[in-house]
């Protein structure tokens, strides 16, 4: 993790999340913590001790507005990383990255991307009502996310 203590990284990400929370309130955007971040809040009353990211999800229309406003009004402090903004970006997630920082996870160390301390941000799209269709959608999303990673990461780490 670039010789940074996980606690220092978590503290910087928490600062980013608090800023993100304020931003969302000011812009009437709904968001939720999810994934390992949510597990950490519930199980550890904070971060999972070894966790090196924060995951948030927004409804699609709020996600799109958030991207637009950050690009327009906050590009001096933050950058948006996703497949649309970064040629070699291998993930299906969008990252809100703090400019002036550098943080590269081990599996991504050989990428030709400028990566920094980030929040992982997911859009929350409509999902099928039927469990069968939901499972099909989840399998397709999982498969294509792995293909995207393999396209850019020569030696993926499990």
mmCIF file with all atom_site columns, C-alpha atoms in Angstrom:
data_model
loop_
_atom_site.group_PDB
_atom_site.id
_atom_site.type_symbol
_atom_site.label_atom_id
_atom_site.label_alt_id
_atom_site.label_comp_id
_atom_site.label_asym_id
_atom_site.label_entity_id
_atom_site.label_seq_id
_atom_site.pdbx_PDB_ins_code
_atom_site.Cartn_x
_atom_site.Cartn_y
_atom_site.Cartn_z
_atom_site.occupancy
_atom_site.B_iso_or_equiv
_atom_site.pdbx_formal_charge
_atom_site.auth_seq_id
_atom_site.auth_comp_id
_atom_site.auth_asym_id
_atom_site.auth_atom_id
_atom_site.pdbx_PDB_model_num
ATOM 1   C CA . UNK A 1 1   ? 0.000   0.000   0.000   1.00 0.00 ? 1   UNK A CA 1
ATOM 2   C CA . UNK A 1 2   ? 2.685   2.505   -0.976  1.00 0.00 ? 2   UNK A CA 1
ATOM 3   C CA . UNK A 1 3   ? 4.287   2.403   2.504   1.00 0.00 ? 3   UNK A CA 1
ATOM 4   C CA . UNK A 1 4   ? 1.371   4.216   4.110   1.00 0.00 ? 4   UNK A CA 1
ATOM 5   C CA . UNK A 1 5   ? -0.206  3.020   7.340   1.00 0.00 ? 5   UNK A CA 1
ATOM 6   C CA . UNK A 1 6   ? -3.719  1.718   6.815   1.00 0.00 ? 6   UNK A CA 1
ATOM 7   C CA . UNK A 1 7   ? -4.944  3.921   9.696   1.00 0.00 ? 7   UNK A CA 1
ATOM 8   C CA . UNK A 1 8   ? -3.590  7.059   7.969   1.00 0.00 ? 8   UNK A CA 1
ATOM 9   C CA . UNK A 1 9   ? -5.273  6.014   4.726   1.00 0.00 ? 9   UNK A CA 1
ATOM 10  C CA . UNK A 1 10  ? -8.548  5.351   6.531   1.00 0.00 ? 10  UNK A CA 1
ATOM 11  C CA . UNK A 1 11  ? -8.395  8.754   8.232   1.00 0.00 ? 11  UNK A CA 1
ATOM 12  C CA . UNK A 1 12  ? -7.913  10.521  4.882   1.00 0.00 ? 12  UNK A CA 1
ATOM 13  C CA . UNK A 1 13  ? -10.768 8.523   3.336   1.00 0.00 ? 13  UNK A CA 1
ATOM 14  C CA . UNK A 1 14  ? -12.985 9.392   6.297   1.00 0.00 ? 14  UNK A CA 1
ATOM 15  C CA . UNK A 1 15  ? -12.229 13.087  5.681   1.00 0.00 ? 15  UNK A CA 1
ATOM 16  C CA . UNK A 1 16  ? -13.232 12.540  2.049   1.00 0.00 ? 16  UNK A CA 1
ATOM 17  C CA . UNK A 1 17  ? -16.447 10.787  3.098   1.00 0.00 ? 17  UNK A CA 1
ATOM 18  C CA . UNK A 1 18  ? -17.374 13.637  5.446   1.00 0.00 ? 18  UNK A CA 1
ATOM 19  C CA . UNK A 1 19  ? -16.764 16.111  2.605   1.00 0.00 ? 19  UNK A CA 1
ATOM 20  C CA . UNK A 1 20  ? -18.793 13.886  0.261   1.00 0.00 ? 20  UNK A CA 1
ATOM 21  C CA . UNK A 1 21  ? -21.612 13.762  2.823   1.00 0.00 ? 21  UNK A CA 1
ATOM 22  C CA . UNK A 1 22  ? -21.678 17.565  3.041   1.00 0.00 ? 22  UNK A CA 1
ATOM 23  C CA . UNK A 1 23  ? -21.574 17.816  -0.752  1.00 0.00 ? 23  UNK A CA 1
ATOM 24  C CA . UNK A 1 24  ? -24.507 15.401  -1.096  1.00 0.00 ? 24  UNK A CA 1
ATOM 25  C CA . UNK A 1 25  ? -26.566 17.298  1.494   1.00 0.00 ? 25  UNK A CA 1
ATOM 26  C CA . UNK A 1 26  ? -25.900 20.633  -0.234  1.00 0.00 ? 26  UNK A CA 1
ATOM 27  C CA . UNK A 1 27  ? -26.901 19.175  -3.601  1.00 0.00 ? 27  UNK A CA 1
ATOM 28  C CA . UNK A 1 28  ? -29.890 17.141  -2.333  1.00 0.00 ? 28  UNK A CA 1
ATOM 29  C CA . UNK A 1 29  ? -28.295 13.834  -3.350  1.00 0.00 ? 29  UNK A CA 1
ATOM 30  C CA . UNK A 1 30  ? -29.105 10.539  -1.665  1.00 0.00 ? 30  UNK A CA 1
ATOM 31  C CA . UNK A 1 31  ? -26.274 8.117   -0.951  1.00 0.00 ? 31  UNK A CA 1
ATOM 32  C CA . UNK A 1 32  ? -25.635 5.076   1.207   1.00 0.00 ? 32  UNK A CA 1
ATOM 33  C CA . UNK A 1 33  ? -22.507 3.350   2.430   1.00 0.00 ? 33  UNK A CA 1
ATOM 34  C CA . UNK A 1 34  ? -22.290 -0.237  1.203   1.00 0.00 ? 34  UNK A CA 1
ATOM 35  C CA . UNK A 1 35  ? -20.027 -3.277  0.924   1.00 0.00 ? 35  UNK A CA 1
ATOM 36  C CA . UNK A 1 36  ? -17.114 -3.615  3.313   1.00 0.00 ? 36  UNK A CA 1
ATOM 37  C CA . UNK A 1 37  ? -17.654 -0.068  4.514   1.00 0.00 ? 37  UNK A CA 1
ATOM 38  C CA . UNK A 1 38  ? -21.131 -0.954  5.773   1.00 0.00 ? 38  UNK A CA 1
ATOM 39  C CA . UNK A 1 39  ? -19.837 -4.172  7.353   1.00 0.00 ? 39  UNK A CA 1
ATOM 40  C CA . UNK A 1 40  ? -17.163 -2.128  9.139   1.00 0.00 ? 40  UNK A CA 1
ATOM 41  C CA . UNK A 1 41  ? -19.712 0.346   10.478  1.00 0.00 ? 41  UNK A CA 1
ATOM 42  C CA . UNK A 1 42  ? -21.944 -2.432  11.826  1.00 0.00 ? 42  UNK A CA 1
ATOM 43  C CA . UNK A 1 43  ? -19.376 -5.001  12.987  1.00 0.00 ? 43  UNK A CA 1
ATOM 44  C CA . UNK A 1 44  ? -16.399 -2.816  13.980  1.00 0.00 ? 44  UNK A CA 1
ATOM 45  C CA . UNK A 1 45  ? -18.128 0.508   14.737  1.00 0.00 ? 45  UNK A CA 1
ATOM 46  C CA . UNK A 1 46  ? -15.825 2.065   12.124  1.00 0.00 ? 46  UNK A CA 1
ATOM 47  C CA . UNK A 1 47  ? -13.500 0.556   9.548   1.00 0.00 ? 47  UNK A CA 1
ATOM 48  C CA . UNK A 1 48  ? -12.699 -3.094  9.130   1.00 0.00 ? 48  UNK A CA 1
ATOM 49  C CA . UNK A 1 49  ? -9.122  -2.879  10.480  1.00 0.00 ? 49  UNK A CA 1
ATOM 50  C CA . UNK A 1 50  ? -7.479  -3.904  7.176   1.00 0.00 ? 50  UNK A CA 1
ATOM 51  C CA . UNK A 1 51  ? -9.952  -2.209  4.807   1.00 0.00 ? 51  UNK A CA 1
ATOM 52  C CA . UNK A 1 52  ? -8.409  0.233   2.350   1.00 0.00 ? 52  UNK A CA 1
ATOM 53  C CA . UNK A 1 53  ? -11.482 1.752   0.721   1.00 0.00 ? 53  UNK A CA 1
ATOM 54  C CA . UNK A 1 54  ? -14.897 3.275   1.313   1.00 0.00 ? 54  UNK A CA 1
ATOM 55  C CA . UNK A 1 55  ? -17.851 2.190   -0.804  1.00 0.00 ? 55  UNK A CA 1
ATOM 56  C CA . UNK A 1 56  ? -20.905 4.357   -1.443  1.00 0.00 ? 56  UNK A CA 1
ATOM 57  C CA . UNK A 1 57  ? -23.897 3.941   -3.732  1.00 0.00 ? 57  UNK A CA 1
ATOM 58  C CA . UNK A 1 58  ? -26.233 6.552   -5.190  1.00 0.00 ? 58  UNK A CA 1
ATOM 59  C CA . UNK A 1 59  ? -29.423 6.193   -7.222  1.00 0.00 ? 59  UNK A CA 1
ATOM 60  C CA . UNK A 1 60  ? -28.488 6.593   -10.911 1.00 0.00 ? 60  UNK A CA 1
ATOM 61  C CA . UNK A 1 61  ? -29.913 10.115  -11.340 1.00 0.00 ? 61  UNK A CA 1
ATOM 62  C CA . UNK A 1 62  ? -28.073 11.318  -8.210  1.00 0.00 ? 62  UNK A CA 1
ATOM 63  C CA . UNK A 1 63  ? -24.908 9.523   -9.359  1.00 0.00 ? 63  UNK A CA 1
ATOM 64  C CA . UNK A 1 64  ? -25.048 11.287  -12.736 1.00 0.00 ? 64  UNK A CA 1
ATOM 65  C CA . UNK A 1 65  ? -25.609 14.673  -11.096 1.00 0.00 ? 65  UNK A CA 1
ATOM 66  C CA . UNK A 1 66  ? -22.754 14.035  -8.639  1.00 0.00 ? 66  UNK A CA 1
ATOM 67  C CA . UNK A 1 67  ? -20.345 13.256  -11.494 1.00 0.00 ? 67  UNK A CA 1
ATOM 68  C CA . UNK A 1 68  ? -21.430 16.345  -13.413 1.00 0.00 ? 68  UNK A CA 1
ATOM 69  C CA . UNK A 1 69  ? -21.068 18.710  -10.445 1.00 0.00 ? 69  UNK A CA 1
ATOM 70  C CA . UNK A 1 70  ? -17.718 17.308  -9.308  1.00 0.00 ? 70  UNK A CA 1
ATOM 71  C CA . UNK A 1 71  ? -16.298 17.605  -12.824 1.00 0.00 ? 71  UNK A CA 1
ATOM 72  C CA . UNK A 1 72  ? -17.628 21.128  -13.226 1.00 0.00 ? 72  UNK A CA 1
ATOM 73  C CA . UNK A 1 73  ? -17.096 22.662  -9.788  1.00 0.00 ? 73  UNK A CA 1
ATOM 74  C CA . UNK A 1 74  ? -14.538 20.575  -7.897  1.00 0.00 ? 74  UNK A CA 1
ATOM 75  C CA . UNK A 1 75  ? -12.013 19.494  -10.531 1.00 0.00 ? 75  UNK A CA 1
ATOM 76  C CA . UNK A 1 76  ? -9.315  21.493  -8.740  1.00 0.00 ? 76  UNK A CA 1
ATOM 77  C CA . UNK A 1 77  ? -9.526  19.167  -5.707  1.00 0.00 ? 77  UNK A CA 1
ATOM 78  C CA . UNK A 1 78  ? -10.990 15.899  -7.015  1.00 0.00 ? 78  UNK A CA 1
ATOM 79  C CA . UNK A 1 79  ? -10.857 13.809  -10.159 1.00 0.00 ? 79  UNK A CA 1
ATOM 80  C CA . UNK A 1 80  ? -13.247 11.175  -11.436 1.00 0.00 ? 80  UNK A CA 1
ATOM 81  C CA . UNK A 1 81  ? -11.777 7.839   -12.503 1.00 0.00 ? 81  UNK A CA 1
ATOM 82  C CA . UNK A 1 82  ? -13.818 5.387   -14.543 1.00 0.00 ? 82  UNK A CA 1
ATOM 83  C CA . UNK A 1 83  ? -13.755 3.784   -17.974 1.00 0.00 ? 83  UNK A CA 1
ATOM 84  C CA . UNK A 1 84  ? -15.076 6.979   -19.555 1.00 0.00 ? 84  UNK A CA 1
ATOM 85  C CA . UNK A 1 85  ? -12.491 9.352   -18.063 1.00 0.00 ? 85  UNK A CA 1
ATOM 86  C CA . UNK A 1 86  ? -9.353  7.189   -17.957 1.00 0.00 ? 86  UNK A CA 1
ATOM 87  C CA . UNK A 1 87  ? -8.136  5.102   -20.889 1.00 0.00 ? 87  UNK A CA 1
ATOM 88  C CA . UNK A 1 88  ? -6.492  2.268   -18.927 1.00 0.00 ? 88  UNK A CA 1
ATOM 89  C CA . UNK A 1 89  ? -8.888  2.168   -15.975 1.00 0.00 ? 89  UNK A CA 1
ATOM 90  C CA . UNK A 1 90  ? -9.770  -1.513  -15.427 1.00 0.00 ? 90  UNK A CA 1
ATOM 91  C CA . UNK A 1 91  ? -12.634 -1.403  -12.932 1.00 0.00 ? 91  UNK A CA 1
ATOM 92  C CA . UNK A 1 92  ? -16.404 -1.188  -13.244 1.00 0.00 ? 92  UNK A CA 1
ATOM 93  C CA . UNK A 1 93  ? -16.532 1.215   -10.305 1.00 0.00 ? 93  UNK A CA 1
ATOM 94  C CA . UNK A 1 94  ? -16.187 4.952   -10.445 1.00 0.00 ? 94  UNK A CA 1
ATOM 95  C CA . UNK A 1 95  ? -13.671 6.512   -8.100  1.00 0.00 ? 95  UNK A CA 1
ATOM 96  C CA . UNK A 1 96  ? -13.697 9.968   -6.646  1.00 0.00 ? 96  UNK A CA 1
ATOM 97  C CA . UNK A 1 97  ? -9.974  10.594  -6.186  1.00 0.00 ? 97  UNK A CA 1
ATOM 98  C CA . UNK A 1 98  ? -8.280  13.247  -4.099  1.00 0.00 ? 98  UNK A CA 1
ATOM 99  C CA . UNK A 1 99  ? -5.853  15.161  -6.299  1.00 0.00 ? 99  UNK A CA 1
ATOM 100 C CA . UNK A 1 100 ? -2.286  15.438  -5.051  1.00 0.00 ? 100 UNK A CA 1
ATOM 101 C CA . UNK A 1 101 ? -2.327  11.950  -3.543  1.00 0.00 ? 101 UNK A CA 1
ATOM 102 C CA . UNK A 1 102 ? -1.011  8.658   -4.820  1.00 0.00 ? 102 UNK A CA 1
ATOM 103 C CA . UNK A 1 103 ? -2.415  5.319   -3.771  1.00 0.00 ? 103 UNK A CA 1
ATOM 104 C CA . UNK A 1 104 ? -2.207  2.196   -5.903  1.00 0.00 ? 104 UNK A CA 1
ATOM 105 C CA . UNK A 1 105 ? -3.431  -1.186  -4.761  1.00 0.00 ? 105 UNK A CA 1
ATOM 106 C CA . UNK A 1 106 ? -1.117  -4.125  -5.390  1.00 0.00 ? 106 UNK A CA 1
ATOM 107 C CA . UNK A 1 107 ? -3.146  -5.663  -8.266  1.00 0.00 ? 107 UNK A CA 1
ATOM 108 C CA . UNK A 1 108 ? -3.141  -2.316  -10.109 1.00 0.00 ? 108 UNK A CA 1
ATOM 109 C CA . UNK A 1 109 ? 0.516   -1.407  -9.559  1.00 0.00 ? 109 UNK A CA 1
ATOM 110 C CA . UNK A 1 110 ? 1.549   -1.889  -13.205 1.00 0.00 ? 110 UNK A CA 1
ATOM 111 C CA . UNK A 1 111 ? -1.279  0.110   -14.733 1.00 0.00 ? 111 UNK A CA 1
ATOM 112 C CA . UNK A 1 112 ? -0.549  3.276   -16.621 1.00 0.00 ? 112 UNK A CA 1
ATOM 113 C CA . UNK A 1 113 ? -3.095  5.272   -14.607 1.00 0.00 ? 113 UNK A CA 1
ATOM 114 C CA . UNK A 1 114 ? -2.740  8.111   -12.142 1.00 0.00 ? 114 UNK A CA 1
ATOM 115 C CA . UNK A 1 115 ? -4.451  6.701   -9.074  1.00 0.00 ? 115 UNK A CA 1
ATOM 116 C CA . UNK A 1 116 ? -4.893  8.411   -5.710  1.00 0.00 ? 116 UNK A CA 1
ATOM 117 C CA . UNK A 1 117 ? -6.757  8.061   -2.437  1.00 0.00 ? 117 UNK A CA 1
ATOM 118 C CA . UNK A 1 118 ? -10.380 7.448   -3.368  1.00 0.00 ? 118 UNK A CA 1
ATOM 119 C CA . UNK A 1 119 ? -13.975 6.662   -2.575  1.00 0.00 ? 119 UNK A CA 1
ATOM 120 C CA . UNK A 1 120 ? -15.511 3.865   -4.650  1.00 0.00 ? 120 UNK A CA 1
ATOM 121 C CA . UNK A 1 121 ? -18.836 5.110   -5.968  1.00 0.00 ? 121 UNK A CA 1
ATOM 122 C CA . UNK A 1 122 ? -21.487 2.893   -7.504  1.00 0.00 ? 122 UNK A CA 1
ATOM 123 C CA . UNK A 1 123 ? -24.678 3.860   -9.313  1.00 0.00 ? 123 UNK A CA 1
ATOM 124 C CA . UNK A 1 124 ? -27.771 2.074   -8.084  1.00 0.00 ? 124 UNK A CA 1
ATOM 125 C CA . UNK A 1 125 ? -29.765 1.083   -11.141 1.00 0.00 ? 125 UNK A CA 1
ATOM 126 C CA . UNK A 1 126 ? -33.064 -0.710  -11.426 1.00 0.00 ? 126 UNK A CA 1
ATOM 127 C CA . UNK A 1 127 ? -32.791 -4.382  -10.634 1.00 0.00 ? 127 UNK A CA 1
ATOM 128 C CA . UNK A 1 128 ? -35.119 -7.164  -11.729 1.00 0.00 ? 128 UNK A CA 1
ATOM 129 C CA . UNK A 1 129 ? -37.994 -8.113  -9.438  1.00 0.00 ? 129 UNK A CA 1
ATOM 130 C CA . UNK A 1 130 ? -37.553 -11.827 -10.027 1.00 0.00 ? 130 UNK A CA 1
ATOM 131 C CA . UNK A 1 131 ? -34.790 -13.639 -8.118  1.00 0.00 ? 131 UNK A CA 1
ATOM 132 C CA . UNK A 1 132 ? -33.964 -15.663 -11.240 1.00 0.00 ? 132 UNK A CA 1
ATOM 133 C CA . UNK A 1 133 ? -33.459 -12.537 -13.385 1.00 0.00 ? 133 UNK A CA 1
ATOM 134 C CA . UNK A 1 134 ? -31.488 -10.870 -10.592 1.00 0.00 ? 134 UNK A CA 1
ATOM 135 C CA . UNK A 1 135 ? -29.104 -13.849 -10.444 1.00 0.00 ? 135 UNK A CA 1
ATOM 136 C CA . UNK A 1 136 ? -28.626 -13.728 -14.230 1.00 0.00 ? 136 UNK A CA 1
ATOM 137 C CA . UNK A 1 137 ? -27.910 -10.001 -14.083 1.00 0.00 ? 137 UNK A CA 1
ATOM 138 C CA . UNK A 1 138 ? -25.447 -10.452 -11.200 1.00 0.00 ? 138 UNK A CA 1
ATOM 139 C CA . UNK A 1 139 ? -23.586 -13.229 -13.047 1.00 0.00 ? 139 UNK A CA 1
ATOM 140 C CA . UNK A 1 140 ? -23.306 -11.115 -16.204 1.00 0.00 ? 140 UNK A CA 1
ATOM 141 C CA . UNK A 1 141 ? -22.072 -8.112  -14.231 1.00 0.00 ? 141 UNK A CA 1
ATOM 142 C CA . UNK A 1 142 ? -19.521 -10.272 -12.389 1.00 0.00 ? 142 UNK A CA 1
ATOM 143 C CA . UNK A 1 143 ? -18.269 -11.843 -15.642 1.00 0.00 ? 143 UNK A CA 1
ATOM 144 C CA . UNK A 1 144 ? -17.871 -8.548  -17.512 1.00 0.00 ? 144 UNK A CA 1
ATOM 145 C CA . UNK A 1 145 ? -16.202 -6.863  -14.544 1.00 0.00 ? 145 UNK A CA 1
ATOM 146 C CA . UNK A 1 146 ? -13.562 -9.634  -14.538 1.00 0.00 ? 146 UNK A CA 1
ATOM 147 C CA . UNK A 1 147 ? -13.050 -9.325  -18.302 1.00 0.00 ? 147 UNK A CA 1
ATOM 148 C CA . UNK A 1 148 ? -12.497 -5.589  -17.892 1.00 0.00 ? 148 UNK A CA 1
ATOM 149 C CA . UNK A 1 149 ? -9.903  -6.184  -15.157 1.00 0.00 ? 149 UNK A CA 1
ATOM 150 C CA . UNK A 1 150 ? -8.105  -8.868  -17.191 1.00 0.00 ? 150 UNK A CA 1
ATOM 151 C CA . UNK A 1 151 ? -7.942  -6.500  -20.135 1.00 0.00 ? 151 UNK A CA 1
ATOM 152 C CA . UNK A 1 152 ? -5.706  -4.143  -18.144 1.00 0.00 ? 152 UNK A CA 1
ATOM 153 C CA . UNK A 1 153 ? -4.105  -6.157  -15.325 1.00 0.00 ? 153 UNK A CA 1
ATOM 154 C CA . UNK A 1 154 ? -1.417  -8.505  -16.580 1.00 0.00 ? 154 UNK A CA 1
ATOM 155 C CA . UNK A 1 155 ? -1.027  -10.412 -13.311 1.00 0.00 ? 155 UNK A CA 1
ATOM 156 C CA . UNK A 1 156 ? -4.245  -10.183 -11.274 1.00 0.00 ? 156 UNK A CA 1
ATOM 157 C CA . UNK A 1 157 ? -4.076  -11.016 -7.565  1.00 0.00 ? 157 UNK A CA 1
ATOM 158 C CA . UNK A 1 158 ? -6.852  -12.999 -5.947  1.00 0.00 ? 158 UNK A CA 1
#
